[in-house]
Structures are given as C-alpha cells and as structure tokens.
PDB file of C-alpha atoms in Angstrom:
ATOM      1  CA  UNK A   1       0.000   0.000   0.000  1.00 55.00           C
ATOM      2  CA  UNK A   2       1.083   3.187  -0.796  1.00 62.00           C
ATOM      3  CA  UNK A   3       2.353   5.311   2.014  1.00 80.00           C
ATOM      4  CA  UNK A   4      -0.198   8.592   2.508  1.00 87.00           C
ATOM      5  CA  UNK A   5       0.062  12.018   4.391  1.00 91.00           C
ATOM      6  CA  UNK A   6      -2.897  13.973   5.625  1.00 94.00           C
ATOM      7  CA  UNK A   7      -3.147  17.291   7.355  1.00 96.00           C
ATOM      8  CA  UNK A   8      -3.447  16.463  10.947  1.00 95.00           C
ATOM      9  CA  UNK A   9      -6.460  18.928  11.717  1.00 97.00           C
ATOM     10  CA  UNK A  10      -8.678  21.096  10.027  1.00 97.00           C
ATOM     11  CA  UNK A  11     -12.073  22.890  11.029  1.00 97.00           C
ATOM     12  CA  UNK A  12     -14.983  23.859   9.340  1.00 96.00           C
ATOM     13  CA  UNK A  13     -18.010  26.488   9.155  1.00 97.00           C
ATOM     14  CA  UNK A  14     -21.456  23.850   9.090  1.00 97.00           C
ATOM     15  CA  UNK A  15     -23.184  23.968   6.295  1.00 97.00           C
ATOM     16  CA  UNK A  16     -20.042  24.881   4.468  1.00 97.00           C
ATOM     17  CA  UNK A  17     -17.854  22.561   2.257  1.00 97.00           C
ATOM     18  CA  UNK A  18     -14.648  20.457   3.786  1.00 98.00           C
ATOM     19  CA  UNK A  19     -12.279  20.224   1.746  1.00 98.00           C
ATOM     20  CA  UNK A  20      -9.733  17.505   3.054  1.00 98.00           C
ATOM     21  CA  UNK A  21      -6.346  16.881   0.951  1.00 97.00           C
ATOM     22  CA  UNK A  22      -4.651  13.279   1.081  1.00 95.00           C
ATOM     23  CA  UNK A  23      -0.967  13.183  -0.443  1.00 93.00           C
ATOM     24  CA  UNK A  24      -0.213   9.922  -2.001  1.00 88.00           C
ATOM     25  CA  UNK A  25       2.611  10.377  -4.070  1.00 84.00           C
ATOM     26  CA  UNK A  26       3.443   6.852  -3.882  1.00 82.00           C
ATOM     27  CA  UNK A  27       0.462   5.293  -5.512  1.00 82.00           C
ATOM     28  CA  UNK A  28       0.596   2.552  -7.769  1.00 81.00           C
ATOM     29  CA  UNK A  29      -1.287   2.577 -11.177  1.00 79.00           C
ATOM     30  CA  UNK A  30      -3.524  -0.393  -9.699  1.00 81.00           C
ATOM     31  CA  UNK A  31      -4.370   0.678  -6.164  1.00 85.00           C
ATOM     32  CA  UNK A  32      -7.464   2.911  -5.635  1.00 89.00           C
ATOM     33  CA  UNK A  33      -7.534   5.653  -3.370  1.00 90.00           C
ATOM     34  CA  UNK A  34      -9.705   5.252  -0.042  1.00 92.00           C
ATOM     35  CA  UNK A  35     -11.554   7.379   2.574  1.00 94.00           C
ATOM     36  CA  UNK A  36     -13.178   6.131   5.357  1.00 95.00           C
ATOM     37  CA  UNK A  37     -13.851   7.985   8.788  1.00 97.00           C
ATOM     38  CA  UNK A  38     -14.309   7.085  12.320  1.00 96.00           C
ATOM     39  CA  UNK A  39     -16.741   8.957  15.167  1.00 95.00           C
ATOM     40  CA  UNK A  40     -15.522   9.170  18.449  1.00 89.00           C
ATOM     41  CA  UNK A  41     -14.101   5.812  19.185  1.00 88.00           C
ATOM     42  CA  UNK A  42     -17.182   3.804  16.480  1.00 94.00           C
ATOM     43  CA  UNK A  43     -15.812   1.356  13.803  1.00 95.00           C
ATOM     44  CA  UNK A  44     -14.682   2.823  10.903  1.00 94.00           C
ATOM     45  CA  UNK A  45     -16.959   3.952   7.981  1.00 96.00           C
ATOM     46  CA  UNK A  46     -16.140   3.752   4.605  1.00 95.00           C
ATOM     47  CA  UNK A  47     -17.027   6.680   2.737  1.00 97.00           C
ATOM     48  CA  UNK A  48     -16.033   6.450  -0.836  1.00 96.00           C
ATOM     49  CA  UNK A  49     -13.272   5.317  -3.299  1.00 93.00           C
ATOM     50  CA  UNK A  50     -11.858   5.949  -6.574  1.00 93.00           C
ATOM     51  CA  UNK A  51      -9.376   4.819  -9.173  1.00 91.00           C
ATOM     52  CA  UNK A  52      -8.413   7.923 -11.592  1.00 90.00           C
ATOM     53  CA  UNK A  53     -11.912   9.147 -12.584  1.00 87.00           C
ATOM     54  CA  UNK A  54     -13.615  11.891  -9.625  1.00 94.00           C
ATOM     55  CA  UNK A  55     -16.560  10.245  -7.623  1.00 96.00           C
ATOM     56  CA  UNK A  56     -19.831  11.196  -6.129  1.00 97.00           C
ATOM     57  CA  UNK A  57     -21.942   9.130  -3.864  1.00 96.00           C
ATOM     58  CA  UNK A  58     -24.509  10.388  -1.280  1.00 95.00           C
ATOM     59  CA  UNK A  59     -21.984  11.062   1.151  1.00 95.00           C
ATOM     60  CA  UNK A  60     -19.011  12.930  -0.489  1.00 97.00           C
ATOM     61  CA  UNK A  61     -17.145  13.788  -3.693  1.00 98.00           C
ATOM     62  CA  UNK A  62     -13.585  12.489  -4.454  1.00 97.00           C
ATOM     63  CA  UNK A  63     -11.296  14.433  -6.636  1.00 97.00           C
ATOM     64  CA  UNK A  64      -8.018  12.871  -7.539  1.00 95.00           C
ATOM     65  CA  UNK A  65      -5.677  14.533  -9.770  1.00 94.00           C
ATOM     66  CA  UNK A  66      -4.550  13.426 -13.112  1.00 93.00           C
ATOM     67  CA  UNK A  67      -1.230  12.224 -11.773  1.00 92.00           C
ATOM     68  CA  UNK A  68      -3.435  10.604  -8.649  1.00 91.00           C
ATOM     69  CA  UNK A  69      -0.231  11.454  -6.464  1.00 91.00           C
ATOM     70  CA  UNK A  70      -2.719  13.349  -4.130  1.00 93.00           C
ATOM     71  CA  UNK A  71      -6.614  13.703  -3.373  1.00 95.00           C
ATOM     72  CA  UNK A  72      -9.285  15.462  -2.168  1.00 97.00           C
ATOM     73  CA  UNK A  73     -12.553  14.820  -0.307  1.00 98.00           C
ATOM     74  CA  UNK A  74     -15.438  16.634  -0.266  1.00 98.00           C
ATOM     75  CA  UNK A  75     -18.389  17.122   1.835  1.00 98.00           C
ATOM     76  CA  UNK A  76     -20.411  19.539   0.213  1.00 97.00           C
ATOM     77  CA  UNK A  77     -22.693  20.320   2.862  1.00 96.00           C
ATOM     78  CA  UNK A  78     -20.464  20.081   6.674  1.00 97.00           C
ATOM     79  CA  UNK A  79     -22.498  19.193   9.518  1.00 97.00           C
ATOM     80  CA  UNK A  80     -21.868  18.853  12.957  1.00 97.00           C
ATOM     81  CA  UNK A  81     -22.275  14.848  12.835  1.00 96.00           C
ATOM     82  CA  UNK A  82     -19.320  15.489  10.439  1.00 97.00           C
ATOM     83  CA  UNK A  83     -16.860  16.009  12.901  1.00 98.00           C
ATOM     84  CA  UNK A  84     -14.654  13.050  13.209  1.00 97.00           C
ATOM     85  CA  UNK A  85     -10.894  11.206  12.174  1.00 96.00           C
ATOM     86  CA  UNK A  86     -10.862  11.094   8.190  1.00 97.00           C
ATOM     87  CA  UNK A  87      -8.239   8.390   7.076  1.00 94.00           C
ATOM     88  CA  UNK A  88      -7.416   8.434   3.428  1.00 93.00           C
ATOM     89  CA  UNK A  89      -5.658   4.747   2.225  1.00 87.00           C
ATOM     90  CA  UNK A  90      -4.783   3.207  -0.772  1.00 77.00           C
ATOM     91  CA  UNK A  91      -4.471  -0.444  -2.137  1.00 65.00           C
ATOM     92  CA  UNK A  92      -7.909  -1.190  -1.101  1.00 56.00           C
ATOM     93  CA  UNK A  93      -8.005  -4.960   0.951  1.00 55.00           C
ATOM     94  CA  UNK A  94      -6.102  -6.930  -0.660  1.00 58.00           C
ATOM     95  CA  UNK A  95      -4.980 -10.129   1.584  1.00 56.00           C
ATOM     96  CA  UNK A  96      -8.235  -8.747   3.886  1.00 60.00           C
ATOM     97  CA  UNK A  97      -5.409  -5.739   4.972  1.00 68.00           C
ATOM     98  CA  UNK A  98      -5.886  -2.050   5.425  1.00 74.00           C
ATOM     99  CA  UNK A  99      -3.327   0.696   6.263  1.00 75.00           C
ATOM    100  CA  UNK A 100      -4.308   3.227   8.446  1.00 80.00           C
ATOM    101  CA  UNK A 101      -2.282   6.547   8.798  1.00 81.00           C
ATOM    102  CA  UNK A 102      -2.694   9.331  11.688  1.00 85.00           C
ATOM    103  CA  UNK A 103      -5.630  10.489   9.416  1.00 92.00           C
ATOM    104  CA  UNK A 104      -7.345  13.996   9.878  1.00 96.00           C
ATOM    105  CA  UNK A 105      -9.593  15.258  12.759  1.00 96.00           C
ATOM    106  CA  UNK A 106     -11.942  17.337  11.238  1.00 98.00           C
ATOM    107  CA  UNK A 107     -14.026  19.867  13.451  1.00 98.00           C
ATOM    108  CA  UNK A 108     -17.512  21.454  12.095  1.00 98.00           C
ATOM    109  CA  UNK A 109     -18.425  24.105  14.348  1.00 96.00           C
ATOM    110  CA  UNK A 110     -21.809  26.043  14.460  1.00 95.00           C
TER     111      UNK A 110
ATOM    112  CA  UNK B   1     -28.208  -5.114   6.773  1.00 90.00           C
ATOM    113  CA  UNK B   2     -24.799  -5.975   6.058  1.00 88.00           C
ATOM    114  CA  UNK B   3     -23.125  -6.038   9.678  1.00 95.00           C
ATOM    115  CA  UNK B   4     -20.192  -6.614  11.362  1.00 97.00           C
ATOM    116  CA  UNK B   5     -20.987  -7.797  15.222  1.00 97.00           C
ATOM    117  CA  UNK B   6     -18.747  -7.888  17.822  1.00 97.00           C
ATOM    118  CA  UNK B   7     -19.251  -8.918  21.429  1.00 98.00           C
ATOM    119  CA  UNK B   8     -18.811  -7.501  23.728  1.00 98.00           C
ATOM    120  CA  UNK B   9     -18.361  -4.208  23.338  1.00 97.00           C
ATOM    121  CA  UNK B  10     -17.002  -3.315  26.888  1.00 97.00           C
ATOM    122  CA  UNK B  11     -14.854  -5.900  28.582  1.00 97.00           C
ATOM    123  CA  UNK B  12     -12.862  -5.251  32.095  1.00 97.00           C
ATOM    124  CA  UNK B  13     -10.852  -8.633  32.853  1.00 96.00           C
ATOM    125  CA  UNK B  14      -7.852  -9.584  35.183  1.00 97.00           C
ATOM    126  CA  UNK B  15      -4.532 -10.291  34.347  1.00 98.00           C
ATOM    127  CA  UNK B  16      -4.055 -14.524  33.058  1.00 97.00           C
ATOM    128  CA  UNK B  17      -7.830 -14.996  32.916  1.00 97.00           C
ATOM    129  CA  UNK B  18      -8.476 -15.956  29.019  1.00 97.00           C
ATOM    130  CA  UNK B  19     -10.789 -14.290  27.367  1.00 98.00           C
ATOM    131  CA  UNK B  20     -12.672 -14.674  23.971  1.00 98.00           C
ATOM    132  CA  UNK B  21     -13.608 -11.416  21.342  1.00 98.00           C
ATOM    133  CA  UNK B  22     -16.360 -12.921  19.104  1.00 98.00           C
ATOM    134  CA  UNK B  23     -16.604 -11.381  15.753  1.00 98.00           C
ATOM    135  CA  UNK B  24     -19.581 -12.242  13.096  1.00 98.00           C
ATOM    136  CA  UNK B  25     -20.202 -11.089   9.479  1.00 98.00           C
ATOM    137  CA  UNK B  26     -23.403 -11.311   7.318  1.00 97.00           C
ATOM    138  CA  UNK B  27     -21.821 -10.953   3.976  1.00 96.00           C
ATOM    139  CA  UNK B  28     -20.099 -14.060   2.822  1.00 95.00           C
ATOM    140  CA  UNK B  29     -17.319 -12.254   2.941  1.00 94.00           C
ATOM    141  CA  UNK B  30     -13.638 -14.195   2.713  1.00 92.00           C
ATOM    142  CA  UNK B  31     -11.034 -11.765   4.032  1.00 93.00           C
ATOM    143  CA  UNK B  32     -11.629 -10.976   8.399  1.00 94.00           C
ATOM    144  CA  UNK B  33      -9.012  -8.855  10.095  1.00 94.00           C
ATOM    145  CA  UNK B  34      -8.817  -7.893  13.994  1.00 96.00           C
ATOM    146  CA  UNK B  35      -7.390  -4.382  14.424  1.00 95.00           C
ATOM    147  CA  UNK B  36      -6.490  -2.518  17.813  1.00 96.00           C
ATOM    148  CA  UNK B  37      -6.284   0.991  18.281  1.00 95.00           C
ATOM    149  CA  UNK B  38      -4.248   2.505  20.997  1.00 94.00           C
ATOM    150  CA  UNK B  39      -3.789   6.810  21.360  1.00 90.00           C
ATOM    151  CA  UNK B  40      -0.845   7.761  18.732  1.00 85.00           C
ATOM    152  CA  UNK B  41      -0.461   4.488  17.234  1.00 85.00           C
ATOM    153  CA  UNK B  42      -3.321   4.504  15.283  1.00 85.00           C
ATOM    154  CA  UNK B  43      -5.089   0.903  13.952  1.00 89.00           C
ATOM    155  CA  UNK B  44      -2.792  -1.872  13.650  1.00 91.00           C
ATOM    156  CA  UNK B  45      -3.726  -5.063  12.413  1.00 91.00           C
ATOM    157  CA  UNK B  46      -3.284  -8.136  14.744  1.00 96.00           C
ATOM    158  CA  UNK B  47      -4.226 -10.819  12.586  1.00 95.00           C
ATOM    159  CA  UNK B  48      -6.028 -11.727   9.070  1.00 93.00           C
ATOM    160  CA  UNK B  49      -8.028 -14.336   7.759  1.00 93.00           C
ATOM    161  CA  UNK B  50      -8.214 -14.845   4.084  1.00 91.00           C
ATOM    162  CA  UNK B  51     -11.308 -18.171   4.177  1.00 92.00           C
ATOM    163  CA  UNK B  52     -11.602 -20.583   6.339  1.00 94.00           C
ATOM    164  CA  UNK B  53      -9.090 -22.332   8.517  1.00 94.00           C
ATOM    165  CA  UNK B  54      -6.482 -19.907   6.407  1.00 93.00           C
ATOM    166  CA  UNK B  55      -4.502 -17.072   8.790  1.00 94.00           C
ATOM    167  CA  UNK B  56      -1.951 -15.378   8.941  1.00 93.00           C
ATOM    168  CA  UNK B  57      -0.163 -12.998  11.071  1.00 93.00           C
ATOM    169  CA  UNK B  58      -0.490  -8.669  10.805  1.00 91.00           C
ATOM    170  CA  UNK B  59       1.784  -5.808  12.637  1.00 90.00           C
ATOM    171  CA  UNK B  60       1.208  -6.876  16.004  1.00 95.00           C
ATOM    172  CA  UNK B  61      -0.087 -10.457  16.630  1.00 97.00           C
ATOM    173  CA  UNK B  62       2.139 -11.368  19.984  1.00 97.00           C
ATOM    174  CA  UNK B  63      -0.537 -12.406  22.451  1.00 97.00           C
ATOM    175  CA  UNK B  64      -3.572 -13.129  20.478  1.00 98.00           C
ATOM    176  CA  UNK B  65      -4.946 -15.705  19.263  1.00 98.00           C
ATOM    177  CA  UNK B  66      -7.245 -16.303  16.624  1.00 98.00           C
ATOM    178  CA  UNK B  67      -9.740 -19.362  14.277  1.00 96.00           C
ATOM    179  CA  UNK B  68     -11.584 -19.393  11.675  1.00 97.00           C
ATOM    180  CA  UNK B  69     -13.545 -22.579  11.545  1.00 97.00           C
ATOM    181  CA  UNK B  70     -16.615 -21.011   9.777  1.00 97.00           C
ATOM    182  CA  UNK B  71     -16.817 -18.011   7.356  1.00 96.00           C
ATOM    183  CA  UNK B  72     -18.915 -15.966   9.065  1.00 97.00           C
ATOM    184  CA  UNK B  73     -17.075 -16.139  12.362  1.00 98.00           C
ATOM    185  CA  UNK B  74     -13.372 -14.696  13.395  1.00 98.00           C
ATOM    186  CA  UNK B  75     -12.932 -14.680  17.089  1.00 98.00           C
ATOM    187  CA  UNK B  76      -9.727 -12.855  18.967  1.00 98.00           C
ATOM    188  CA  UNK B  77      -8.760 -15.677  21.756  1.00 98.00           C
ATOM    189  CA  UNK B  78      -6.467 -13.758  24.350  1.00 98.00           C
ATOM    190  CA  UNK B  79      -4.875 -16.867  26.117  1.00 96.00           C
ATOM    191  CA  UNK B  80      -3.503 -14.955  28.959  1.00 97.00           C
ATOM    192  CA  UNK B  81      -4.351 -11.184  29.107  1.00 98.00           C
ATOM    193  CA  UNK B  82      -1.675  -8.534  29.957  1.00 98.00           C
ATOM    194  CA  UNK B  83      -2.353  -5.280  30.775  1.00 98.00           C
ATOM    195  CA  UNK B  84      -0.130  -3.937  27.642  1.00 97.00           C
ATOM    196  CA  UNK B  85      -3.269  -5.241  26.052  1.00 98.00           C
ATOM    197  CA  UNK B  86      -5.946  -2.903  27.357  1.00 98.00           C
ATOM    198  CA  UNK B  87      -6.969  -1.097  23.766  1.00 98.00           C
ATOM    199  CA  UNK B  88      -9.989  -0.650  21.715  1.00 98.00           C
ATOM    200  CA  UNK B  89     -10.399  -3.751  19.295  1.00 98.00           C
ATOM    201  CA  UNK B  90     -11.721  -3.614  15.701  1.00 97.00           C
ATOM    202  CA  UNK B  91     -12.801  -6.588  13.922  1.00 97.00           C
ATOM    203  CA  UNK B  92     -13.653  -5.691   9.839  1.00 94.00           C
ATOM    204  CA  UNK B  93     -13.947  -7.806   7.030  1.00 94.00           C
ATOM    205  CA  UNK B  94     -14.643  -7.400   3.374  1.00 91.00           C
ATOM    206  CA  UNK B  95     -14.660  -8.932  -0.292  1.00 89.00           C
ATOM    207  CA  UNK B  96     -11.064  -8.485  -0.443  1.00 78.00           C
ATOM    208  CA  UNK B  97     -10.224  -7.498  -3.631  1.00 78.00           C
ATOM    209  CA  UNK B  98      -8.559  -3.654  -4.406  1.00 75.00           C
ATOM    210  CA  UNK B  99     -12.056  -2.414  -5.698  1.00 81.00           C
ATOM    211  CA  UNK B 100     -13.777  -3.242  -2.127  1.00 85.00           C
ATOM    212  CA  UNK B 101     -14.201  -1.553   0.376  1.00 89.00           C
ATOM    213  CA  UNK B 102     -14.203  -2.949   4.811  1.00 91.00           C
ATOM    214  CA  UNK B 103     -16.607  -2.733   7.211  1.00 94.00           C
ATOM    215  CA  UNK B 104     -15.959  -2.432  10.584  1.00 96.00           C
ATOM    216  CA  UNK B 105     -17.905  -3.535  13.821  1.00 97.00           C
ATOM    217  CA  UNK B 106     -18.481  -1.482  16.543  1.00 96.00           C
ATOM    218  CA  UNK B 107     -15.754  -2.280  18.532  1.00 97.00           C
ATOM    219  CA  UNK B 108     -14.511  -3.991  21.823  1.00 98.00           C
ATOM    220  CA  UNK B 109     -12.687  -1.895  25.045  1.00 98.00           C
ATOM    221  CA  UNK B 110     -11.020  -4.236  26.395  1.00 98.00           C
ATOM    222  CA  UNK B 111      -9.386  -3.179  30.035  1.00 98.00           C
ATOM    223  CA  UNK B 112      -6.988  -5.375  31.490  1.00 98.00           C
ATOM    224  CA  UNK B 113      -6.185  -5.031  35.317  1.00 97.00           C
TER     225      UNK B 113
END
C-alpha cells in the first residue's frame, strides 16, 4: 500500500464545504484511493473510493488529480455529525489488509 | 443489513484470565481482520483471515490468538491477558479485492487489570 500524508487537523463552518487533501505520491497505477472515517471511538466507515476518474456518492465527492499522487474529499454540505478522524488509504483490501495513517480530525463548528 | 458484530463491546478482565472477542459477518465475505487501536499508534492489524481455517499474522499479533472454523465467524482468543493489552479492538472484514471496500464492527474496550 502506498504510504499517505494527511493534514493532521482542520475545522470547518457547518453547512459549508470540507475540503480535506490526502498526499499519495506513492500510488501505484492499480491501487485505488480510499476514505473512510471514524466517530468518536465507532468502527470505521467507509465513505467512498476511486481509481483515476472523480466520484460522487450520497456522502461525499472524491477528486483525484490526473497524476493521482494526491486527493481530495469533499463534503459539500459540513455538519456537525461530520466532525470526526478522516483516514485516506490506498491499495484497497487486498490479503483482507488495510493501512491506516494518523488520518485527519476534522471539526464542524456552528 | 450488512453487519459486522462484535461482542462484547465493553470488557474489564484480570490479568491470566483468558478471554474470547467474538466477531460475526453477514456478507459471505472471505477476508476478516482484527485491528487494535491505541492513542498515537493509530489501527494496527493483529491478525487476518483470508477463508476458512487460512490465517496469517499482521503488525502486532504477539498475544492473540485467533480461528476461523466457519466463514462468518473470526474470534480474537487472548490466552492470557496482559495489561499492555488494554486497547480498543476492531474486527472488519470485506470482499477483499482492491475495488472493495471494509466494514468495521463497533468495537470492543477491552481493560486489562
């Protein structure tokens, strides 16, 4: 898996978009880029995933650049059941395994 | 619902007395992990299971234990607890390929005294 590097912290407005980066300079051509998040101390969540192409689901956009060395998710819409640890990965589960970093606490204040 | 159920979720034991983390899945998946999380060390995997009665060790499996003797079950055997394994315990599985994603249960907090 592809080492990644997120911004330790980052706050946002509610109701306003987060933006959070993921650096993943490493990537491979076959591994797909990850986000999941966690809430307080729940199980982990995935949230959405992508291979070179940007994604949308019902929870978040994923833009990842042309060279996919780097990413960005997207809430368009923060609220404050937003706030939690944001951990971008890549290489998917292959062999069952995931690879967290330190991920990114996210705050969404009123 | 696709679920991942672990029991229990809060567990305070003594030191030497074994202990059993049950973990169940609904999907037919293959792959099961068991993760722990400790404050600045983020998730580390203990141990993975790719089917049944096929596992293999992750980052940190000294102390644990683990089975799988059915698909839908992965339990985390602690033969003889330690307190340097007081954490919060993740069990996830998935499909297991690079286009799928895990799910996680709910998690165990497991306090060893």
């Amino acid at each position: 898996d592809a080492k990644t590097t997120q911004p330790p912290s980052m706050d946002c407005a509610e109701g306003r978009a987060a933006n959070l980066p993921c650096n993943h300079s490493t990537i491979s051509g076959n591994e797909y880029v990850y986000w999941y998040r966690q809430i307080h101390s729940q199980g982990p969540q995935y949230i959405i995933h992508g291979l070179k192409n940007n994604e949308t689901n019902e929870m978040a956009s994923l833009i990842i650049t042309e060279d996919r060395k780097s990413s960005t998710l997207i809430l368009p819409h923060a609220t404050l059941r937003d706030t939690a640890v944001y951990y971008c990965n890549s290489g998917g589960t292959s062999y069952g395994k995931l690879t967290f970093g330190q991920g990114t606490i996210l705050t969404v204040h009123p | 619902e696709a679920q991942v159920t672990q029991n229990p979720r809060y567990l305070i034991t003594v030191t030497g007395k074994k202990l059993t983390v049950t973990c169940s899945q609904n999907m037919n998946h293959e792959y099961m992990s068991w993760y722990r999380q400790d404050p600045g060390l983020g998730l580390r995997q203990i141990y993975y299971s790719m089917n049944v009665e096929v596992t293999d060790k992750g980052d940190v499996p000294e102390g644990y234990k683990v089975s799988r003797k059915e698909k839908r079950n992965f339990p985390l055997i602690l033969e003889s607890p330690s307190p340097n394994q007081t954490s919060l315990y993740f069990c996830a599985s998935s499909a297991g390929t690079a286009n799928t994603e895990a799910f996680f249960g709910q998690g165990t907090r497991l306090t060893v005294v």
